[in-house]
mmCIF file of C-alpha atoms and ligand atoms in Angstrom:
data_model
loop_
_atom_site.group_PDB
_atom_site.id
_atom_site.type_symbol
_atom_site.label_atom_id
_atom_site.label_comp_id
_atom_site.label_asym_id
_atom_site.label_seq_id
_atom_site.Cartn_x
_atom_site.Cartn_y
_atom_site.Cartn_z
ATOM 1 C CA MET A 1471 32.609 -9.454 4.052
ATOM 2 C CA HIS A 1472 29.990 -11.858 5.278
ATOM 3 C CA GLN A 1473 26.229 -11.369 4.962
ATOM 4 C CA ASN A 1474 25.258 -9.600 8.169
ATOM 5 C CA GLU A 1475 28.228 -7.195 7.950
ATOM 6 C CA THR A 1476 26.913 -5.889 4.588
ATOM 7 C CA ILE A 1477 23.404 -5.655 6.046
ATOM 8 C CA ALA A 1478 24.768 -3.604 8.964
ATOM 9 C CA ASP A 1479 26.662 -1.311 6.575
ATOM 10 C CA ASP A 1480 23.593 -0.903 4.348
ATOM 11 C CA LEU A 1481 21.405 -0.171 7.393
ATOM 12 C CA ASP A 1482 23.896 2.520 8.482
ATOM 13 C CA ARG A 1483 23.938 4.025 4.988
ATOM 14 C CA ALA A 1484 20.129 4.016 4.854
ATOM 15 C CA ALA A 1485 19.894 5.544 8.354
ATOM 16 C CA ALA A 1486 22.301 8.324 7.316
ATOM 17 C CA ILE A 1487 20.144 9.105 4.260
ATOM 18 C CA LEU A 1488 16.996 9.202 6.420
ATOM 19 C CA ARG A 1489 18.700 11.383 9.034
ATOM 20 C CA THR A 1490 19.862 14.007 6.543
ATOM 21 C CA ALA A 1491 16.649 14.145 4.461
ATOM 22 C CA ARG A 1492 14.469 17.214 4.997
ATOM 23 C CA ASN A 1493 11.362 15.507 3.568
ATOM 24 C CA VAL A 1494 10.786 11.743 3.475
ATOM 25 C CA ALA A 1495 8.200 9.882 1.401
ATOM 26 C CA VAL A 1496 7.386 6.250 2.217
ATOM 27 C CA MET A 1497 5.477 3.963 -0.146
ATOM 28 C CA THR A 1498 4.292 0.557 1.064
ATOM 29 C CA GLY A 1499 2.795 -2.464 -0.641
ATOM 30 C CA ALA A 1500 1.301 -5.781 0.432
ATOM 31 C CA GLY A 1501 4.683 -6.996 1.742
ATOM 32 C CA ILE A 1502 4.523 -4.769 4.833
ATOM 33 C CA SER A 1503 1.310 -6.557 5.864
ATOM 34 C CA ALA A 1504 2.601 -10.071 5.119
ATOM 35 C CA GLU A 1505 3.902 -10.486 8.702
ATOM 36 C CA SER A 1506 0.430 -9.562 9.947
ATOM 37 C CA GLY A 1507 -0.768 -12.684 8.154
ATOM 38 C CA LEU A 1508 -2.291 -11.047 5.063
ATOM 39 C CA ALA A 1509 -1.474 -12.781 1.766
ATOM 40 C CA THR A 1510 0.378 -10.692 -0.798
ATOM 41 C CA PHE A 1511 -0.943 -10.452 -4.343
ATOM 42 C CA ARG A 1512 1.785 -12.087 -6.322
ATOM 43 C CA GLY A 1513 3.364 -14.142 -3.583
ATOM 44 C CA ALA A 1514 0.545 -16.694 -3.571
ATOM 45 C CA GLY A 1515 0.409 -16.300 -7.372
ATOM 46 C CA GLY A 1516 -2.168 -13.567 -6.687
ATOM 47 C CA LEU A 1517 -4.907 -16.150 -7.018
ATOM 48 C CA TRP A 1518 -8.173 -16.295 -5.151
ATOM 49 C CA GLU A 1519 -10.319 -19.447 -5.680
ATOM 50 C CA GLY A 1520 -8.544 -19.831 -9.038
ATOM 51 C CA HIS A 1521 -9.256 -16.257 -10.114
ATOM 52 C CA ALA A 1522 -6.388 -13.857 -10.901
ATOM 53 C CA VAL A 1523 -6.811 -10.668 -8.865
ATOM 54 C CA GLU A 1524 -6.669 -8.704 -12.114
ATOM 55 C CA GLU A 1525 -9.784 -10.675 -13.223
ATOM 56 C CA VAL A 1526 -11.832 -10.047 -10.084
ATOM 57 C CA ALA A 1527 -10.709 -6.539 -9.133
ATOM 58 C CA THR A 1528 -12.200 -4.812 -12.214
ATOM 59 C CA PRO A 1529 -15.391 -2.858 -13.023
ATOM 60 C CA GLN A 1530 -16.133 -5.399 -15.790
ATOM 61 C CA ALA A 1531 -16.080 -8.291 -13.280
ATOM 62 C CA PHE A 1532 -18.407 -6.326 -10.983
ATOM 63 C CA ARG A 1533 -20.851 -5.649 -13.817
ATOM 64 C CA ARG A 1534 -20.680 -9.272 -14.965
ATOM 65 C CA ASP A 1535 -20.965 -10.977 -11.579
ATOM 66 C CA PRO A 1536 -21.258 -8.606 -8.601
ATOM 67 C CA SER A 1537 -21.847 -11.392 -6.074
ATOM 68 C CA LEU A 1538 -18.607 -13.178 -7.133
ATOM 69 C CA VAL A 1539 -16.711 -9.902 -6.630
ATOM 70 C CA TRP A 1540 -18.415 -9.311 -3.283
ATOM 71 C CA ARG A 1541 -17.553 -12.887 -2.182
ATOM 72 C CA PHE A 1542 -13.893 -12.062 -2.998
ATOM 73 C CA TYR A 1543 -13.984 -8.837 -0.994
ATOM 74 C CA ASN A 1544 -16.088 -10.146 1.898
ATOM 75 C CA ALA A 1545 -13.591 -12.996 2.337
ATOM 76 C CA ARG A 1546 -10.750 -10.451 2.567
ATOM 77 C CA ARG A 1547 -12.749 -8.179 4.889
ATOM 78 C CA ALA A 1548 -13.542 -11.113 7.215
ATOM 79 C CA ASN A 1549 -9.854 -12.080 7.248
ATOM 80 C CA LEU A 1550 -8.933 -8.466 8.016
ATOM 81 C CA ALA A 1551 -10.970 -8.681 11.251
ATOM 82 C CA THR A 1552 -8.474 -11.267 12.515
ATOM 83 C CA VAL A 1553 -5.182 -9.427 11.820
ATOM 84 C CA LYS A 1554 -3.353 -6.512 13.423
ATOM 85 C CA PRO A 1555 -0.461 -4.197 12.569
ATOM 86 C CA ASN A 1556 3.037 -5.690 12.895
ATOM 87 C CA PRO A 1557 6.369 -4.112 14.012
ATOM 88 C CA GLY A 1558 6.877 -2.752 10.485
ATOM 89 C CA HIS A 1559 3.693 -0.649 10.694
ATOM 90 C CA HIS A 1560 4.612 0.494 14.224
ATOM 91 C CA ALA A 1561 8.146 1.463 13.135
ATOM 92 C CA LEU A 1562 6.647 3.856 10.560
ATOM 93 C CA VAL A 1563 4.558 5.456 13.333
ATOM 94 C CA THR A 1564 7.795 5.953 15.316
ATOM 95 C CA LEU A 1565 9.471 7.444 12.229
ATOM 96 C CA GLU A 1566 6.547 9.876 11.781
ATOM 97 C CA LYS A 1567 6.857 10.927 15.451
ATOM 98 C CA ARG A 1568 10.642 11.290 15.039
ATOM 99 C CA LEU A 1569 10.440 13.432 11.863
ATOM 100 C CA GLY A 1570 7.186 15.277 12.573
ATOM 101 C CA GLU A 1571 4.101 15.004 10.376
ATOM 102 C CA ASP A 1572 5.161 17.850 8.091
ATOM 103 C CA ARG A 1573 8.363 16.061 7.067
ATOM 104 C CA ILE A 1574 7.003 12.604 6.228
ATOM 105 C CA THR A 1575 4.312 11.410 3.813
ATOM 106 C CA LEU A 1576 3.091 7.824 4.048
ATOM 107 C CA ILE A 1577 1.730 6.527 0.742
ATOM 108 C CA THR A 1578 0.246 3.038 0.621
ATOM 109 C CA GLN A 1579 -1.051 0.769 -2.132
ATOM 110 C CA ASN A 1580 -2.608 -1.422 0.563
ATOM 111 C CA VAL A 1581 -6.340 -1.426 1.200
ATOM 112 C CA ASP A 1582 -6.081 -3.150 4.617
ATOM 113 C CA GLY A 1583 -6.163 -0.029 6.818
ATOM 114 C CA LEU A 1584 -3.287 -1.371 8.973
ATOM 115 C CA HIS A 1585 -1.211 1.838 8.826
ATOM 116 C CA LYS A 1586 -4.110 3.846 10.304
ATOM 117 C CA ALA A 1587 -4.776 1.054 12.832
ATOM 118 C CA ALA A 1588 -1.120 1.333 13.935
ATOM 119 C CA GLY A 1589 -1.523 5.101 14.461
ATOM 120 C CA SER A 1590 -0.010 6.614 11.294
ATOM 121 C CA ARG A 1591 -1.629 9.977 10.485
ATOM 122 C CA GLY A 1592 -2.515 11.332 7.037
ATOM 123 C CA VAL A 1593 -2.052 8.013 5.202
ATOM 124 C CA LEU A 1594 -2.469 8.410 1.434
ATOM 125 C CA GLU A 1595 -4.459 5.337 0.389
ATOM 126 C CA LEU A 1596 -3.762 5.250 -3.360
ATOM 127 C CA HIS A 1597 -6.007 2.233 -3.936
ATOM 128 C CA GLY A 1598 -8.769 2.964 -1.403
ATOM 129 C CA SER A 1599 -9.758 0.810 1.567
ATOM 130 C CA LEU A 1600 -11.565 -2.479 2.274
ATOM 131 C CA LEU A 1601 -13.031 -0.804 5.376
ATOM 132 C CA ARG A 1602 -15.150 1.566 3.262
ATOM 133 C CA VAL A 1603 -17.975 0.939 0.784
ATOM 134 C CA ARG A 1604 -19.200 3.281 -1.965
ATOM 135 C CA CYS A 1605 -22.619 3.403 -3.607
ATOM 136 C CA SER A 1606 -22.399 2.666 -7.346
ATOM 137 C CA GLY A 1607 -25.485 4.859 -7.730
ATOM 138 C CA CYS A 1608 -25.307 8.013 -5.610
ATOM 139 C CA GLY A 1609 -21.608 7.685 -4.708
ATOM 140 C CA ARG A 1610 -22.141 7.857 -0.915
ATOM 141 C CA ILE A 1611 -19.110 6.521 0.965
ATOM 142 C CA GLU A 1612 -19.564 4.698 4.286
ATOM 143 C CA GLU A 1613 -17.082 3.315 6.813
ATOM 144 C CA ARG A 1614 -18.311 -0.263 7.348
ATOM 145 C CA GLY A 1615 -15.142 -1.664 8.986
ATOM 146 C CA THR A 1616 -15.011 -5.442 8.719
ATOM 147 C CA GLU A 1617 -18.667 -6.028 9.632
ATOM 148 C CA SER A 1618 -20.099 -8.801 7.481
ATOM 149 C CA LEU A 1619 -22.086 -7.589 4.480
ATOM 150 C CA PRO A 1620 -24.598 -9.501 2.337
ATOM 151 C CA ASP A 1621 -23.474 -10.828 -1.055
ATOM 152 C CA LEU A 1622 -25.238 -7.932 -2.771
ATOM 153 C CA PRO A 1623 -25.321 -5.004 -0.291
ATOM 154 C CA ARG A 1624 -27.524 -2.071 -1.289
ATOM 155 C CA CYS A 1625 -27.442 1.630 -0.507
ATOM 156 C CA SER A 1626 -29.790 2.718 2.295
ATOM 157 C CA GLU A 1627 -30.460 5.950 0.369
ATOM 158 C CA CYS A 1628 -30.976 4.961 -3.260
ATOM 159 C CA GLN A 1629 -31.108 1.115 -3.141
ATOM 160 C CA GLU A 1630 -28.347 0.864 -5.798
ATOM 161 C CA LEU A 1631 -25.578 -1.740 -5.368
ATOM 162 C CA LEU A 1632 -22.747 -0.872 -2.982
ATOM 163 C CA ARG A 1633 -19.148 -1.628 -4.031
ATOM 164 C CA PRO A 1634 -15.903 -1.795 -2.053
ATOM 165 C CA ASP A 1635 -14.295 1.667 -1.948
ATOM 166 C CA VAL A 1636 -11.132 0.384 -3.643
ATOM 167 C CA VAL A 1637 -9.532 1.316 -6.982
ATOM 168 C CA TRP A 1638 -9.993 -1.582 -9.408
ATOM 169 C CA PHE A 1639 -7.697 -2.285 -12.356
ATOM 170 C CA HIS A 1640 -8.396 0.109 -15.237
ATOM 171 C CA GLU A 1641 -9.919 2.625 -12.801
ATOM 172 C CA ALA A 1642 -8.363 5.994 -12.087
ATOM 173 C CA LEU A 1643 -6.857 6.613 -8.664
ATOM 174 C CA PRO A 1644 -8.579 9.246 -6.490
ATOM 175 C CA GLU A 1645 -7.346 12.552 -7.947
ATOM 176 C CA ASP A 1646 -6.718 14.403 -4.671
ATOM 177 C CA VAL A 1647 -4.842 11.474 -3.115
ATOM 178 C CA TRP A 1648 -2.746 10.989 -6.266
ATOM 179 C CA GLN A 1649 -1.821 14.673 -6.464
ATOM 180 C CA LYS A 1650 -0.593 14.657 -2.831
ATOM 181 C CA ALA A 1651 1.406 11.448 -3.416
ATOM 182 C CA GLU A 1652 2.972 12.823 -6.596
ATOM 183 C CA SER A 1653 3.988 16.098 -4.963
ATOM 184 C CA ALA A 1654 5.482 14.203 -1.982
ATOM 185 C CA ALA A 1655 7.531 12.062 -4.398
ATOM 186 C CA ARG A 1656 8.687 15.216 -6.229
ATOM 187 C CA SER A 1657 9.764 17.086 -3.133
ATOM 188 C CA CYS A 1658 11.358 14.402 -0.955
ATOM 189 C CA GLN A 1659 15.079 13.853 -0.486
ATOM 190 C CA CYS A 1660 14.519 10.238 0.606
ATOM 191 C CA PHE A 1661 11.968 7.811 -0.893
ATOM 192 C CA LEU A 1662 11.598 4.653 1.227
ATOM 193 C CA VAL A 1663 9.793 1.853 -0.658
ATOM 194 C CA VAL A 1664 8.688 -1.113 1.455
ATOM 195 C CA GLY A 1665 7.177 -4.470 0.464
ATOM 196 C CA THR A 1666 6.048 -3.801 -3.080
ATOM 197 C CA SER A 1667 6.857 -5.676 -6.288
ATOM 198 C CA ALA A 1668 6.736 -2.282 -8.085
ATOM 199 C CA ILE A 1669 4.595 -3.826 -10.847
ATOM 200 C CA VAL A 1670 1.347 -1.841 -10.464
ATOM 201 C CA TYR A 1671 1.158 1.604 -12.068
ATOM 202 C CA PRO A 1672 0.807 4.500 -11.708
ATOM 203 C CA ALA A 1673 1.901 3.829 -8.061
ATOM 204 C CA ALA A 1674 5.241 2.256 -9.033
ATOM 205 C CA GLY A 1675 6.003 5.333 -11.145
ATOM 206 C CA LEU A 1676 6.395 7.366 -7.926
ATOM 207 C CA ILE A 1677 9.685 5.564 -7.246
ATOM 208 C CA TYR A 1678 11.216 6.776 -10.520
ATOM 209 C CA LEU A 1679 9.686 10.237 -10.179
ATOM 210 C CA ALA A 1680 11.408 10.652 -6.795
ATOM 211 C CA ARG A 1681 14.710 9.316 -8.095
ATOM 212 C CA ASP A 1682 14.583 11.533 -11.196
ATOM 213 C CA ARG A 1683 14.015 14.553 -8.926
ATOM 214 C CA GLY A 1684 17.198 13.716 -7.011
ATOM 215 C CA ALA A 1685 15.845 11.751 -4.050
ATOM 216 C CA LYS A 1686 17.805 8.836 -2.610
ATOM 217 C CA VAL A 1687 15.745 5.639 -2.838
ATOM 218 C CA ILE A 1688 15.879 2.941 -0.148
ATOM 219 C CA GLU A 1689 14.126 -0.376 -0.821
ATOM 220 C CA ILE A 1690 13.101 -2.864 1.886
ATOM 221 C CA ASN A 1691 12.010 -6.236 0.497
ATOM 222 C CA ILE A 1692 12.606 -9.945 1.032
ATOM 223 C CA ALA A 1693 13.343 -10.336 -2.694
ATOM 224 C CA ALA A 1694 14.499 -8.352 -5.717
ATOM 225 C CA THR A 1695 11.806 -6.318 -7.479
ATOM 226 C CA GLU A 1696 11.248 -4.398 -10.732
ATOM 227 C CA ALA A 1697 12.739 -1.373 -8.985
ATOM 228 C CA SER A 1698 15.759 -2.990 -7.311
ATOM 229 C CA GLY A 1699 18.178 -1.976 -10.066
ATOM 230 C CA GLU A 1700 17.269 1.689 -9.608
ATOM 231 C CA VAL A 1701 17.575 2.107 -5.837
ATOM 232 C CA ASP A 1702 20.472 3.604 -3.831
ATOM 233 C CA VAL A 1703 20.247 1.167 -0.912
ATOM 234 C CA SER A 1704 18.559 -2.227 -0.987
ATOM 235 C CA LEU A 1705 17.819 -3.735 2.453
ATOM 236 C CA ARG A 1706 17.011 -7.399 1.899
ATOM 237 C CA GLY A 1707 14.832 -8.843 4.644
ATOM 238 C CA PRO A 1708 11.368 -8.818 6.239
ATOM 239 C CA SER A 1709 10.097 -5.293 6.886
ATOM 240 C CA GLY A 1710 8.919 -6.316 10.375
ATOM 241 C CA THR A 1711 12.594 -6.746 11.304
ATOM 242 C CA ILE A 1712 14.374 -4.295 8.996
ATOM 243 C CA LEU A 1713 12.194 -1.210 9.682
ATOM 244 C CA PRO A 1714 12.625 -1.265 13.498
ATOM 245 C CA GLU A 1715 16.380 -1.843 12.997
ATOM 246 C CA LEU A 1716 16.571 1.092 10.575
ATOM 247 C CA ILE A 1717 14.680 3.476 12.890
ATOM 248 C CA LYS A 1718 16.894 2.427 15.826
ATOM 249 C CA ARG A 1719 20.017 3.393 13.825
ATOM 250 C CA MET A 1720 18.679 6.905 13.284
ATOM 251 C CA GLU A 1721 19.280 7.759 16.934
HETATM 252 C C1 LIG B 1243 -5.128 3.002 -13.998
HETATM 253 C C2 LIG B 1243 -7.029 -2.459 -5.073
HETATM 254 C C3 LIG B 1243 -5.947 3.963 -16.029
HETATM 255 C C4 LIG B 1243 -7.974 -3.569 -5.305
HETATM 256 C C5 LIG B 1243 -5.218 -2.603 -6.691
HETATM 257 C C6 LIG B 1243 0.694 2.297 -16.820
HETATM 258 C C7 LIG B 1243 -0.011 3.427 -16.411
HETATM 259 C C8 LIG B 1243 -1.293 3.322 -15.904
HETATM 260 C C9 LIG B 1243 -1.905 2.053 -15.782
HETATM 261 C C10 LIG B 1243 -1.198 0.938 -16.186
HETATM 262 C C11 LIG B 1243 0.082 1.042 -16.700
HETATM 263 N N1 LIG B 1243 0.518 -0.205 -17.027
HETATM 264 C C12 LIG B 1243 -0.437 -1.108 -16.705
HETATM 265 C C13 LIG B 1243 -1.510 -0.445 -16.224
HETATM 266 C C14 LIG B 1243 -2.757 -1.071 -15.800
HETATM 267 C C15 LIG B 1243 -2.756 -1.409 -14.317
HETATM 268 C C16 LIG B 1243 -1.476 -2.086 -13.881
HETATM 269 O O1 LIG B 1243 -0.585 -1.444 -13.327
HETATM 270 N N2 LIG B 1243 -1.426 -3.410 -14.087
HETATM 271 C C17 LIG B 1243 -0.281 -4.174 -13.622
HETATM 272 C C18 LIG B 1243 -0.776 -5.562 -13.152
HETATM 273 C C19 LIG B 1243 0.704 -4.290 -14.790
HETATM 274 N N3 LIG B 1243 -2.983 -0.223 -13.523
HETATM 275 C C20 LIG B 1243 -4.265 0.137 -13.287
HETATM 276 O O2 LIG B 1243 -5.216 -0.441 -13.790
HETATM 277 C C21 LIG B 1243 -4.488 1.326 -12.378
HETATM 278 N N4 LIG B 1243 -5.461 2.172 -13.004
HETATM 279 O O3 LIG B 1243 -4.059 3.474 -14.146
HETATM 280 O O4 LIG B 1243 -6.212 3.227 -14.845
HETATM 281 C C22 LIG B 1243 -6.840 5.144 -16.004
HETATM 282 C C23 LIG B 1243 -6.290 6.421 -15.885
HETATM 283 C C24 LIG B 1243 -7.137 7.516 -15.937
HETATM 284 C C25 LIG B 1243 -8.527 7.353 -16.054
HETATM 285 C C26 LIG B 1243 -9.070 6.062 -16.119
HETATM 286 C C27 LIG B 1243 -8.236 4.928 -16.086
HETATM 287 C C28 LIG B 1243 -5.142 0.901 -11.065
HETATM 288 C C29 LIG B 1243 -4.194 0.078 -10.252
HETATM 289 C C30 LIG B 1243 -4.832 -0.223 -8.889
HETATM 290 C C31 LIG B 1243 -5.426 -1.600 -8.918
HETATM 291 N N5 LIG B 1243 -5.913 -1.943 -7.580
HETATM 292 N N6 LIG B 1243 -5.702 -2.887 -5.484
HETATM 293 C C32 LIG B 1243 -7.696 -4.696 -4.357
HETATM 294 O O5 LIG B 1243 -6.694 -4.650 -3.601
HETATM 295 O O6 LIG B 1243 -8.493 -5.639 -4.382
HETATM 296 S S1 LIG B 1243 -3.629 -3.076 -7.059
HETATM 297 C C33 LIG B 1243 -3.065 -4.299 -6.021
HETATM 298 O O7 LIG B 1243 -1.673 -4.495 -6.376
HETATM 299 C C34 LIG B 1243 -2.996 -3.936 -4.531
HETATM 300 O O8 LIG B 1243 -3.433 -2.631 -4.232
HETATM 301 C C35 LIG B 1243 -1.507 -4.039 -4.213
HETATM 302 O O9 LIG B 1243 -1.145 -3.200 -3.219
HETATM 303 C C36 LIG B 1243 -0.961 -3.636 -5.523
HETATM 304 C C37 LIG B 1243 0.481 -3.772 -5.771
HETATM 305 O O10 LIG B 1243 0.900 -5.036 -5.354
HETATM 306 P P1 LIG B 1243 2.006 -5.055 -4.178
HETATM 307 O O11 LIG B 1243 1.498 -4.246 -3.048
HETATM 308 O O12 LIG B 1243 3.330 -4.685 -4.727
HETATM 309 O O13 LIG B 1243 1.937 -6.564 -3.748
HETATM 310 P P2 LIG B 1243 2.695 -7.775 -4.474
HETATM 311 O O14 LIG B 1243 2.079 -9.037 -3.959
HETATM 312 O O15 LIG B 1243 2.756 -7.543 -5.957
HETATM 313 O O16 LIG B 1243 4.195 -7.676 -3.934
HETATM 314 C C38 LIG B 1243 4.454 -7.893 -2.560
HETATM 315 C C39 LIG B 1243 5.924 -7.557 -2.350
HETATM 316 O O17 LIG B 1243 6.206 -7.685 -0.957
HETATM 317 C C40 LIG B 1243 6.849 -8.509 -3.089
HETATM 318 O O18 LIG B 1243 7.893 -7.749 -3.694
HETATM 319 C C41 LIG B 1243 7.426 -9.389 -1.962
HETATM 320 O O19 LIG B 1243 8.773 -9.770 -2.224
HETATM 321 C C42 LIG B 1243 7.394 -8.424 -0.794
HETATM 322 N N7 LIG B 1243 7.304 -9.042 0.535
HETATM 323 C C43 LIG B 1243 6.608 -10.151 0.903
HETATM 324 N N8 LIG B 1243 6.751 -10.341 2.242
HETATM 325 C C44 LIG B 1243 7.529 -9.320 2.712
HETATM 326 C C45 LIG B 1243 7.889 -8.493 1.627
HETATM 327 N N9 LIG B 1243 8.662 -7.403 1.769
HETATM 328 C C46 LIG B 1243 9.099 -7.107 3.005
HETATM 329 N N10 LIG B 1243 8.804 -7.850 4.108
HETATM 330 C C47 LIG B 1243 8.023 -8.964 3.994
HETATM 331 N N11 LIG B 1243 7.748 -9.686 5.086
HETATM 332 ZN ZN1 LIG B 1244 -26.834 5.320 -3.154
#
């Protein structure tokens, strides 16, 4: 059995699982945006100017050196202005149209806003979004897109420091978003996990929650991950190719 025969068989098995599932939950990570040109966290060693992401994306780092943290985020926001969704994002929009919004829940760990840009509705952004800022004083949230911000942007209402509206390490995820993601993982028959190393919790825990509640788990990734040993079907390849192929086989 040579390579692409097994891929074809696995794609057919995955398509059959998707076709028969009443409810589908999809969870994506940085890998789905890699083909849009956005660096993943652990692919490039997760480093930015020599800093580990876990060092910069924390409340402590922001308290210690807010302009360093803003330089990190402004660089990513500026880069975001130059990228667009890829066929993987668009395939998930097609899947949502095929299943209907009440039968699919799209959960993402990404903060790049590319699922919404592609047209996905009701995206659960577990870790927030680079396109929004939040006031560290009065808590106001503003959509600022990728417009360039000063190194130390301040709130127009209370003059306190603004921060990116993302969930940093050692911060709790937004309660309402987490609850919806958890209940989607509990009640789905198919959990499709795309482009994540399954290292970051509590997001990665959704994979095992779904499996333990009887869902079939399909993984799309270019490499093996922490979760690969626990999935029902593992589709090895770039999501920009695999996802459109998978959706096509659902016809
Ligand atoms: C919290 C926003 C407690 C910021 C991010 C157990 C329980 C709870 C917490 C923990 C726990 N164990 C450890 C923790 C602490 C920590 C954690 O998980 N640490 C890890 C490093 C071990 N978790 C937390 O701190 C969380 N907070 O639980 O607080 C608490 C609870 C209550 C009250 C108060 C406090 C918060 C976690 C969120 C952190 N914020 N991002 C920002 O982005 O700047 S996480 C960051 O990593 C990104 O959001 C990213 O999405 C996420 C996960 O990374 P991946 O998306 O998987 O990306 P990665 O590069 O790792 O992998 C890419 C994959 O794609 C690879 O597998 C690659 O093979 C694949 N790929 C590449 N190209 C392609 C591809 N696949 C397909 N096609 C391709 N073309
Ligand atoms: Zn304010």
